[in-house]
Amino acid sequence: MSISTDQAEANALPVRHFVRGKLIEGPGTQIPGPAGRPLAVPPLDLDFLVWPRSRPGPAFDLRVEDAIGFLVDLGHELSLERNELLQEVVELLPGVSPFSASMVKGYLELLPGYFEQATLETEVRHAIGAADRWQVYEVGDGAPFAVRACPARLLHIIAGNGPGNAAMAVVRGTLSRSVNLIKLPSNDPFTAIAILRTMSRMAPGHPICESFAAAFWQGGDATVEPVLFSSQYFDKIVAWGGQAAIRNAARYLGPGLELISFDPKTSISMIGRSAHRDDLRDEVATLAASDVSTQLGCTNSRVQFVEGSVDEVDQYCEALVAALQKPRPQVDPARNPTPEAIWQEAEVLGHMQPLYRTWGHHDGTGLVIRSQEPVDFELTARTVNVVPVDHLTAAVRWINLATQTVGIYPPERKAELRDVLAAAGVQRLVPLGSASMVDSGNLGRPHDGMWPLHRLSRWVLDEGVQQ
Amino acid sequence: MSESAKSALLDVLNGPDMYGATLGNRDELQLAAATEVAAQRSQQIAVLRQRMADEGITRIAALSDLVPLLFSHTTYKSYPESFVRDGRWRHLGVWLSALSTSPIDVEVDGCQDVDDWLARMHAAGHRVIASSGTSGKCSFLDASPADDDIFARNLPRASAWTLGITTGQNYQAIMVGPREATGRFARAYRAGEQAFAVAGEGAWLSRDPVLVADVNRLGHLRKRVAEGVATPSEIRDAQDEATRRQATAEMEYQALAKAVARVKGGGPAYVQGGWGRIYRLVTTCRELGIEAGGFPTGSVVVGGGGLKGTPVPPDFEAQIAEFFAPAKLANSYGMAECNAPWAQCPAGRFHCPPTTVPLILDKTATKLLSSPGETVAGRYACLDLTVDGRWGGIVSGDHVVAHFGICPCGLGNAPQISSVERYIDLPEGDDKLSCAGTIESYLGGFLADVIGPESE
């Protein structure tokens, strides 16, 4: 007896692999799933998951404008209304994640936004310029040389806490024209497969289709990872989150195999004194609540530093909890109640007025904890920690490498704060209310302090070329 | 039945056969006692009173009414770490009083550190239990002298019941742990020594006090690393300190192993400790060439607790039994939050003490699964009716298989548990990946690499 009765009743969810246009499905080994229902995983043939180094990848010579064109066409095919493969994700994903079907729908409806021509062109222009082909440069009086952003061999370990993660891996893998193996996460083994199947149906045998494989194995599987995580097959492991995954991947690094890590992060808000004006308070609270979102993602705000007296901040907290309680798309409180470990801590703190005060409920609709300094525990499920400060700069001591996005109100305050925040580790400042990146991922902009497409490429130099 | 229900159950606990007694009206008595205890505690404990109001529960009419009222281990470490770090003892007292049955009016002026605070609390009748977690943050549970007394009395009685022996200072005792520590396990060892050791004196792994401040030191370092202010030399000092501790521990195990060799010649031996530590002692004995077996007739090994921080093979119990042969092994199931443990019967199951109301819940601890006559698997929770200094309703992190019928051993009609696993150890799809994470996830690996795993 090793699983609880509430898990044993459920049916297994079918996991599939998709390798260079070929779907691998069928009965498989049952393993425990992340949300109660087990997963059935078909056998994996490692030989199909790699591209031999003896030959260039199928899309290595593709022009980047053709890759963009391909993605734009793919975006058109990824309309949830018309695409039954995505519709199936709506059914399956709630079985492995905290998302309800309507939340999944909401996310999938945003997918075409990742495939828009202008966004993709911006991403390419900023990250590699025109260097998908050889570009000739001259430095001073020296001999001219040529540079090209060459495709690479990529192993993506993607995060499963939003279907957009799979889309981003496909988009950046395609723009770099690399070969790409996607390691599917247990909390979303479905979206990447649906996108690749759509791609393959749209253009069977296309070099880009031939450049992608997606497969599921349990993270850390000793029969898979020591073999695959090797410079024999890949240049770069691209880890899109998950600290255990990043630490695990790091064990295999060595000459010829590097790690590109999108480290796990959380986000915060910084709210200036003007929020306490009676005519602004509710509006500011609404913006702040929008940045809280589901608190499943890295862009979601967990701690809000608010300038003002405790009384002013308490009034703001009341407005905030009211704003959190308003229904919003992509948030389903019933799927995501506050974990016991969090609310039981909050409950005791609530008895320590005036040092601490709490508002709201632990049913997932919103719980606000006001404290003198950030609380010690991790905040999820719409549990927001509000910390009064005399001046926003006083919050800097609690900002670190793991702080991703800072939503600031009023937005004019960003100018005075951005250098000090950047120095403390922050990587993205936005006006309060704009923390979510769901419209187009963050394509065309830096991500985690880098231009990812730039790092996915291998920058090769040809010296002594003719003008 | 109200006042008599709890005392009737206490009488059974204090009686000659608390684990093997057959109680015709066990369920009714337990419900009546739960009703009585909850009513009393809700008058005394602010957090419980508020919880009952929030949940709309005015009295316990059925065991399921207890489920929303249970506290978890996080409740008892919900104080902000800065209270301890910055010596805000008055605030820590305010925090603890929200969870206590008696007001906390303890002088904290000039309090030096957390151990000083605990000593002052203790002197004032609050026998606060401080137990270290893997996070480096201690939980603090208020306990009254009555709690301490019931706890200290019942663990030796549970081992005696399992082993079919009587308590009495008849054994050469090997105590595999520190004698002085604030964790409840150390209290249990001292109670075992008192109950069984010749002249109440055993050989100890260590007599140096284990201070809460030592546990907290790592917590402070974590904080300083998170804030980006820890210097490399500070981290190197912590590393050196960890190396020193390991060397000291190695010497302590070797010294105790020599004591183990010596008991072979005398009267029956009594070995007590956590299973992980006992296994390490066996390993050290073997390394020193002490042969397995040949221990005096009537020897016993009393183990317990988790395996926290100690790597052991799956057959560790068999290896321990083989080494200490022909000693009999006794196991029990309990937790720092509860007073009387469950004791192992001849059929290998743990029997519930009469004063514990077991509640088997679903994984999320929101639904009661257990009912009379059934076998059920789920999260272990209980109301310990004897808990006096705080609320006795607690949810554990353990997944258990529980039986609410007659045990195959045929002794009495207490509920039984036949399997215990920690939820944290169960396979749950560990490669669920998320882009969200805090600085804590950066530090865990770093500090583990530099200092090594944290242990009890």
Tab-separated table of N, CA, C and O in Angstrom, chain A residues 113-193:
chain	number	residue	atom	x	y	z
A	113	GLY	N	-1.069	34.417	-30.145
A	113	GLY	CA	-0.328	35.646	-29.885
A	113	GLY	C	1.183	35.445	-29.874
A	113	GLY	O	1.943	36.398	-30.087
A	114	TYR	N	1.645	34.230	-29.618
A	114	TYR	CA	3.080	33.945	-29.611
A	114	TYR	C	3.644	33.825	-31.027
A	114	TYR	O	4.845	33.698	-31.199
A	115	PHE	N	2.761	33.783	-32.013
A	115	PHE	CA	3.191	33.460	-33.377
A	115	PHE	C	2.945	34.617	-34.342
A	115	PHE	O	2.749	34.410	-35.522
A	116	GLU	N	2.899	35.835	-33.815
A	116	GLU	CA	2.612	36.969	-34.693
A	116	GLU	C	3.880	37.485	-35.347
A	116	GLU	O	4.924	37.627	-34.696
A	117	GLN	N	3.754	37.802	-36.629
A	117	GLN	CA	4.903	38.204	-37.454
A	117	GLN	C	5.730	39.313	-36.800
A	117	GLN	O	6.945	39.191	-36.676
A	118	ALA	N	5.049	40.371	-36.355
A	118	ALA	CA	5.796	41.528	-35.835
A	118	ALA	C	6.580	41.146	-34.581
A	118	ALA	O	7.731	41.549	-34.404
A	119	THR	N	5.953	40.330	-33.714
A	119	THR	CA	6.620	39.905	-32.481
A	119	THR	C	7.854	39.077	-32.808
A	119	THR	O	8.932	39.272	-32.233
A	120	LEU	N	7.688	38.147	-33.737
A	120	LEU	CA	8.794	37.247	-34.087
A	120	LEU	C	9.935	38.035	-34.721
A	120	LEU	O	11.112	37.800	-34.438
A	121	GLU	N	9.584	39.005	-35.581
A	121	GLU	CA	10.623	39.810	-36.221
A	121	GLU	C	11.390	40.630	-35.187
A	121	GLU	O	12.611	40.784	-35.279
A	122	THR	N	10.666	41.141	-34.198
A	122	THR	CA	11.329	41.914	-33.143
A	122	THR	C	12.303	41.031	-32.378
A	122	THR	O	13.434	41.423	-32.076
A	123	GLU	N	11.863	39.831	-32.038
A	123	GLU	CA	12.710	38.887	-31.299
A	123	GLU	C	14.015	38.642	-32.068
A	123	GLU	O	15.108	38.707	-31.514
A	124	VAL	N	13.881	38.397	-33.358
A	124	VAL	CA	15.061	38.098	-34.182
A	124	VAL	C	15.958	39.331	-34.284
A	124	VAL	O	17.181	39.250	-34.105
A	125	ARG	N	15.346	40.484	-34.529
A	125	ARG	CA	16.131	41.705	-34.725
A	125	ARG	C	16.967	42.008	-33.484
A	125	ARG	O	18.149	42.319	-33.581
A	126	HIS	N	16.345	41.878	-32.315
A	126	HIS	CA	17.063	42.222	-31.090
A	126	HIS	C	18.101	41.179	-30.705
A	126	HIS	O	19.148	41.502	-30.187
A	127	ALA	N	17.781	39.915	-30.931
A	127	ALA	CA	18.640	38.864	-30.374
A	127	ALA	C	19.774	38.467	-31.308
A	127	ALA	O	20.888	38.201	-30.856
A	128	ILE	N	19.498	38.419	-32.621
A	128	ILE	CA	20.575	38.004	-33.533
A	128	ILE	C	20.733	38.924	-34.744
A	128	ILE	O	21.625	38.717	-35.570
A	129	GLY	N	19.875	39.935	-34.835
A	129	GLY	CA	19.980	40.829	-35.990
A	129	GLY	C	19.814	40.041	-37.291
A	129	GLY	O	18.944	39.185	-37.385
A	130	ALA	N	20.699	40.311	-38.249
A	130	ALA	CA	20.603	39.612	-39.533
A	130	ALA	C	21.563	38.427	-39.590
A	130	ALA	O	21.865	37.892	-40.647
A	131	ALA	N	22.075	38.034	-38.428
A	131	ALA	CA	23.174	37.061	-38.404
A	131	ALA	C	22.723	35.620	-38.597
A	131	ALA	O	23.495	34.699	-38.365
A	132	ASP	N	21.480	35.409	-39.013
A	132	ASP	CA	21.164	34.033	-39.404
A	132	ASP	C	21.984	33.665	-40.637
A	132	ASP	O	22.179	32.499	-40.944
A	133	ARG	N	22.430	34.715	-41.357
A	133	ARG	CA	23.398	34.515	-42.445
A	133	ARG	C	24.693	35.198	-42.038
A	133	ARG	O	24.706	36.045	-41.154
A	134	TRP	N	25.765	34.878	-42.762
A	134	TRP	CA	27.066	35.459	-42.419
A	134	TRP	C	27.026	36.974	-42.578
A	134	TRP	O	26.638	37.473	-43.633
A	135	GLN	N	27.420	37.682	-41.552
A	135	GLN	CA	27.486	39.143	-41.594
A	135	GLN	C	28.946	39.553	-41.501
A	135	GLN	O	29.673	39.083	-40.629
A	136	VAL	N	29.346	40.458	-42.374
A	136	VAL	CA	30.751	40.857	-42.393
A	136	VAL	C	30.942	42.117	-41.545
A	136	VAL	O	30.134	43.042	-41.600
A	137	TYR	N	31.968	42.106	-40.713
A	137	TYR	CA	32.280	43.251	-39.855
A	137	TYR	C	33.733	43.652	-40.060
A	137	TYR	O	34.566	42.826	-40.399
A	138	GLU	N	33.977	44.906	-39.790
A	138	GLU	CA	35.368	45.368	-39.773
A	138	GLU	C	35.596	46.057	-38.444
A	138	GLU	O	34.736	46.791	-37.967
A	139	VAL	N	36.755	45.828	-37.823
A	139	VAL	CA	37.084	46.519	-36.586
A	139	VAL	C	38.335	47.342	-36.830
A	139	VAL	O	39.402	46.781	-37.113
A	140	GLY	N	38.212	48.647	-36.779
A	140	GLY	CA	39.350	49.532	-37.028
A	140	GLY	C	39.966	49.226	-38.392
A	140	GLY	O	39.257	49.073	-39.383
A	141	ASP	N	41.288	49.096	-38.394
A	141	ASP	CA	41.978	48.848	-39.661
A	141	ASP	C	42.168	47.361	-39.930
A	141	ASP	O	42.789	46.958	-40.894
A	142	GLY	N	41.652	46.533	-39.021
A	142	GLY	CA	41.896	45.102	-39.135
A	142	GLY	C	41.182	44.491	-40.333
A	142	GLY	O	40.359	45.139	-40.998
A	143	ALA	N	41.498	43.245	-40.545
A	143	ALA	CA	40.889	42.545	-41.665
A	143	ALA	C	39.420	42.296	-41.371
A	143	ALA	O	39.053	42.050	-40.218
A	144	PRO	N	38.568	42.344	-42.346
A	144	PRO	CA	37.156	42.073	-42.122
A	144	PRO	C	36.929	40.604	-41.718
A	144	PRO	O	37.714	39.737	-42.064
A	145	PHE	N	35.877	40.396	-40.954
A	145	PHE	CA	35.533	39.019	-40.569
A	145	PHE	C	34.021	38.851	-40.658
A	145	PHE	O	33.285	39.846	-40.676
A	146	ALA	N	33.599	37.608	-40.725
A	146	ALA	CA	32.165	37.331	-40.826
A	146	ALA	C	31.704	36.550	-39.589
A	146	ALA	O	32.463	35.797	-38.998
A	147	VAL	N	30.453	36.796	-39.227
A	147	VAL	CA	29.868	36.149	-38.043
A	147	VAL	C	28.502	35.588	-38.423
A	147	VAL	O	27.742	36.214	-39.166
A	148	ARG	N	28.212	34.412	-37.902
A	148	ARG	CA	26.865	33.863	-38.115
A	148	ARG	C	26.330	33.262	-36.812
A	148	ARG	O	27.082	32.628	-36.071
A	149	ALA	N	25.028	33.509	-36.553
A	149	ALA	CA	24.351	32.865	-35.410
A	149	ALA	C	23.929	31.483	-35.889
A	149	ALA	O	22.871	31.314	-36.482
A	150	CYS	N	24.803	30.526	-35.655
A	150	CYS	CA	24.541	29.186	-36.188
A	150	CYS	C	23.546	28.439	-35.323
A	150	CYS	O	23.518	28.609	-34.100
A	151	PRO	N	22.735	27.576	-35.940
A	151	PRO	CA	21.831	26.726	-35.157
A	151	PRO	C	22.625	25.800	-34.232
A	151	PRO	O	23.808	25.565	-34.445
A	152	ALA	N	21.941	25.326	-33.215
A	152	ALA	CA	22.616	24.469	-32.243
A	152	ALA	C	21.779	23.217	-31.997
A	152	ALA	O	20.756	23.006	-32.654
A	153	ARG	N	22.244	22.412	-31.065
A	153	ARG	CA	21.518	21.191	-30.682
A	153	ARG	C	21.020	21.396	-29.255
A	153	ARG	O	21.822	21.490	-28.325
A	154	LEU	N	19.696	21.505	-29.141
A	154	LEU	CA	19.107	21.966	-27.883
A	154	LEU	C	18.260	20.890	-27.211
A	154	LEU	O	17.483	20.199	-27.868
A	155	LEU	N	18.422	20.794	-25.912
A	155	LEU	CA	17.546	19.924	-25.118
A	155	LEU	C	16.782	20.831	-24.157
A	155	LEU	O	17.376	21.432	-23.261
A	156	HIS	N	15.491	20.996	-24.418
A	156	HIS	CA	14.670	21.898	-23.600
A	156	HIS	C	14.016	21.111	-22.466
A	156	HIS	O	13.353	20.104	-22.713
A	157	ILE	N	14.205	21.591	-21.244
A	157	ILE	CA	13.456	21.021	-20.117
A	157	ILE	C	12.423	22.078	-19.760
A	157	ILE	O	12.755	23.097	-19.158
A	158	ILE	N	11.187	21.875	-20.204
A	158	ILE	CA	10.224	22.972	-20.080
A	158	ILE	C	9.407	22.857	-18.795
A	158	ILE	O	9.248	21.774	-18.238
A	159	ALA	N	8.894	23.997	-18.360
A	159	ALA	CA	8.023	24.048	-17.178
A	159	ALA	C	6.593	23.777	-17.620
A	159	ALA	O	6.234	23.999	-18.776
A	160	GLY	N	5.775	23.300	-16.698
A	160	GLY	CA	4.407	22.941	-17.044
A	160	GLY	C	3.356	23.840	-16.435
A	160	GLY	O	2.176	23.551	-16.511
A	161	ASN	N	3.771	24.957	-15.842
A	161	ASN	CA	2.775	25.765	-15.139
A	161	ASN	C	2.136	26.821	-16.019
A	161	ASN	O	1.811	27.897	-15.572
A	162	GLY	N	1.941	26.506	-17.295
A	162	GLY	CA	1.238	27.372	-18.234
A	162	GLY	C	1.537	26.874	-19.634
A	162	GLY	O	2.705	26.638	-19.947
A	163	PRO	N	0.493	26.684	-20.458
A	163	PRO	CA	0.726	26.157	-21.810
A	163	PRO	C	1.642	27.048	-22.648
A	163	PRO	O	2.241	26.582	-23.620
A	164	GLY	N	1.790	28.321	-22.287
A	164	GLY	CA	2.659	29.214	-23.039
A	164	GLY	C	4.113	28.754	-23.029
A	164	GLY	O	4.866	29.045	-23.959
A	165	ASN	N	4.524	28.016	-21.987
A	165	ASN	CA	5.911	27.560	-21.918
A	165	ASN	C	6.272	26.673	-23.097
A	165	ASN	O	7.366	26.785	-23.656
A	166	ALA	N	5.354	25.787	-23.463
A	166	ALA	CA	5.611	24.896	-24.602
A	166	ALA	C	5.720	25.712	-25.882
A	166	ALA	O	6.603	25.474	-26.721
A	167	ALA	N	4.826	26.712	-26.030
A	167	ALA	CA	4.843	27.540	-27.234
A	167	ALA	C	6.170	28.296	-27.347
A	167	ALA	O	6.757	28.395	-28.430
A	168	MET	N	6.649	28.809	-26.211
A	168	MET	CA	7.912	29.570	-26.242
A	168	MET	C	9.076	28.691	-26.673
A	168	MET	O	9.954	29.121	-27.426
A	169	ALA	N	9.089	27.454	-26.193
A	169	ALA	CA	10.179	26.548	-26.568
A	169	ALA	C	10.122	26.272	-28.067
A	169	ALA	O	11.159	26.251	-28.751
A	170	VAL	N	8.915	26.080	-28.590
A	170	VAL	CA	8.775	25.798	-30.028
A	170	VAL	C	9.191	27.025	-30.836
A	170	VAL	O	9.922	26.919	-31.828
A	171	VAL	N	8.748	28.204	-30.397
A	171	VAL	CA	9.056	29.419	-31.160
A	171	VAL	C	10.564	29.670	-31.173
A	171	VAL	O	11.174	29.857	-32.227
A	172	ARG	N	11.191	29.643	-30.004
A	172	ARG	CA	12.619	29.980	-29.970
A	172	ARG	C	13.459	28.876	-30.619
A	172	ARG	O	14.451	29.162	-31.284
A	173	GLY	N	13.032	27.644	-30.454
A	173	GLY	CA	13.746	26.547	-31.117
A	173	GLY	C	13.687	26.681	-32.630
A	173	GLY	O	14.665	26.430	-33.343
A	174	THR	N	12.521	27.108	-33.119
A	174	THR	CA	12.349	27.270	-34.565
A	174	THR	C	13.146	28.462	-35.079
A	174	THR	O	13.830	28.377	-36.105
A	175	LEU	N	13.051	29.597	-34.379
A	175	LEU	CA	13.774	30.788	-34.839
A	175	LEU	C	15.281	30.531	-34.877
A	175	LEU	O	15.991	31.084	-35.713
A	176	SER	N	15.766	29.680	-33.979
A	176	SER	CA	17.199	29.399	-33.987
A	176	SER	C	17.544	28.310	-34.998
A	176	SER	O	18.711	28.031	-35.224
A	177	ARG	N	16.529	27.686	-35.563
A	177	ARG	CA	16.663	26.648	-36.602
A	177	ARG	C	17.462	25.446	-36.098
A	177	ARG	O	18.045	24.684	-36.849
A	178	SER	N	17.462	25.292	-34.815
A	178	SER	CA	18.239	24.228	-34.169
A	178	SER	C	17.513	22.892	-34.252
A	178	SER	O	16.359	22.828	-34.685
A	179	VAL	N	18.166	21.839	-33.770
A	179	VAL	CA	17.424	20.615	-33.473
A	179	VAL	C	17.030	20.687	-31.999
A	179	VAL	O	17.793	21.184	-31.168
A	180	ASN	N	15.811	20.210	-31.718
A	180	ASN	CA	15.223	20.445	-30.395
A	180	ASN	C	14.575	19.191	-29.827
A	180	ASN	O	13.642	18.655	-30.406
A	181	LEU	N	15.076	18.739	-28.701
A	181	LEU	CA	14.365	17.707	-27.951
A	181	LEU	C	13.714	18.382	-26.745
A	181	LEU	O	14.393	19.054	-25.968
A	182	ILE	N	12.391	18.221	-26.645
A	182	ILE	CA	11.672	18.824	-25.515
A	182	ILE	C	11.366	17.732	-24.491
A	182	ILE	O	10.699	16.749	-24.807
A	183	LYS	N	11.866	17.914	-23.275
A	183	LYS	CA	11.541	16.992	-22.180
A	183	LYS	C	10.256	17.504	-21.539
A	183	LYS	O	10.213	18.609	-21.003
A	184	LEU	N	9.205	16.695	-21.625
A	184	LEU	CA	7.890	17.137	-21.162
A	184	LEU	C	7.790	17.047	-19.643
A	184	LEU	O	8.253	16.085	-19.048
A	185	PRO	N	7.155	18.048	-19.023
A	185	PRO	CA	6.973	18.007	-17.567
A	185	PRO	C	5.720	17.211	-17.204
A	185	PRO	O	4.781	17.138	-17.998
A	186	SER	N	5.699	16.645	-16.013
A	186	SER	CA	4.541	15.831	-15.631
A	186	SER	C	3.298	16.683	-15.414
A	186	SER	O	2.193	16.181	-15.501
A	187	ASN	N	3.486	17.993	-15.157
A	187	ASN	CA	2.291	18.825	-14.964
A	187	ASN	C	1.779	19.446	-16.264
A	187	ASN	O	0.824	20.208	-16.234
A	188	ASP	N	2.391	19.136	-17.394
A	188	ASP	CA	1.806	19.402	-18.705
A	188	ASP	C	2.538	18.600	-19.779
A	188	ASP	O	3.362	19.125	-20.513
A	189	PRO	N	2.238	17.305	-19.902
A	189	PRO	CA	2.868	16.537	-20.973
A	189	PRO	C	2.078	16.656	-22.280
A	189	PRO	O	2.374	15.926	-23.230
A	190	PHE	N	1.112	17.549	-22.364
A	190	PHE	CA	0.171	17.536	-23.482
A	190	PHE	C	0.326	18.676	-24.485
A	190	PHE	O	0.219	18.473	-25.689
A	191	THR	N	0.547	19.914	-23.995
A	191	THR	CA	0.475	21.070	-24.903
A	191	THR	C	1.544	20.999	-25.998
A	191	THR	O	1.243	21.216	-27.180
A	192	ALA	N	2.787	20.684	-25.622
A	192	ALA	CA	3.857	20.665	-26.624
A	192	ALA	C	3.544	19.639	-27.714
A	192	ALA	O	3.763	19.888	-28.912
A	193	ILE	N	2.994	18.496	-27.302
A	193	ILE	CA	2.654	17.448	-28.277
A	193	ILE	C	1.585	17.969	-29.242
A	193	ILE	O	1.681	17.772	-30.456
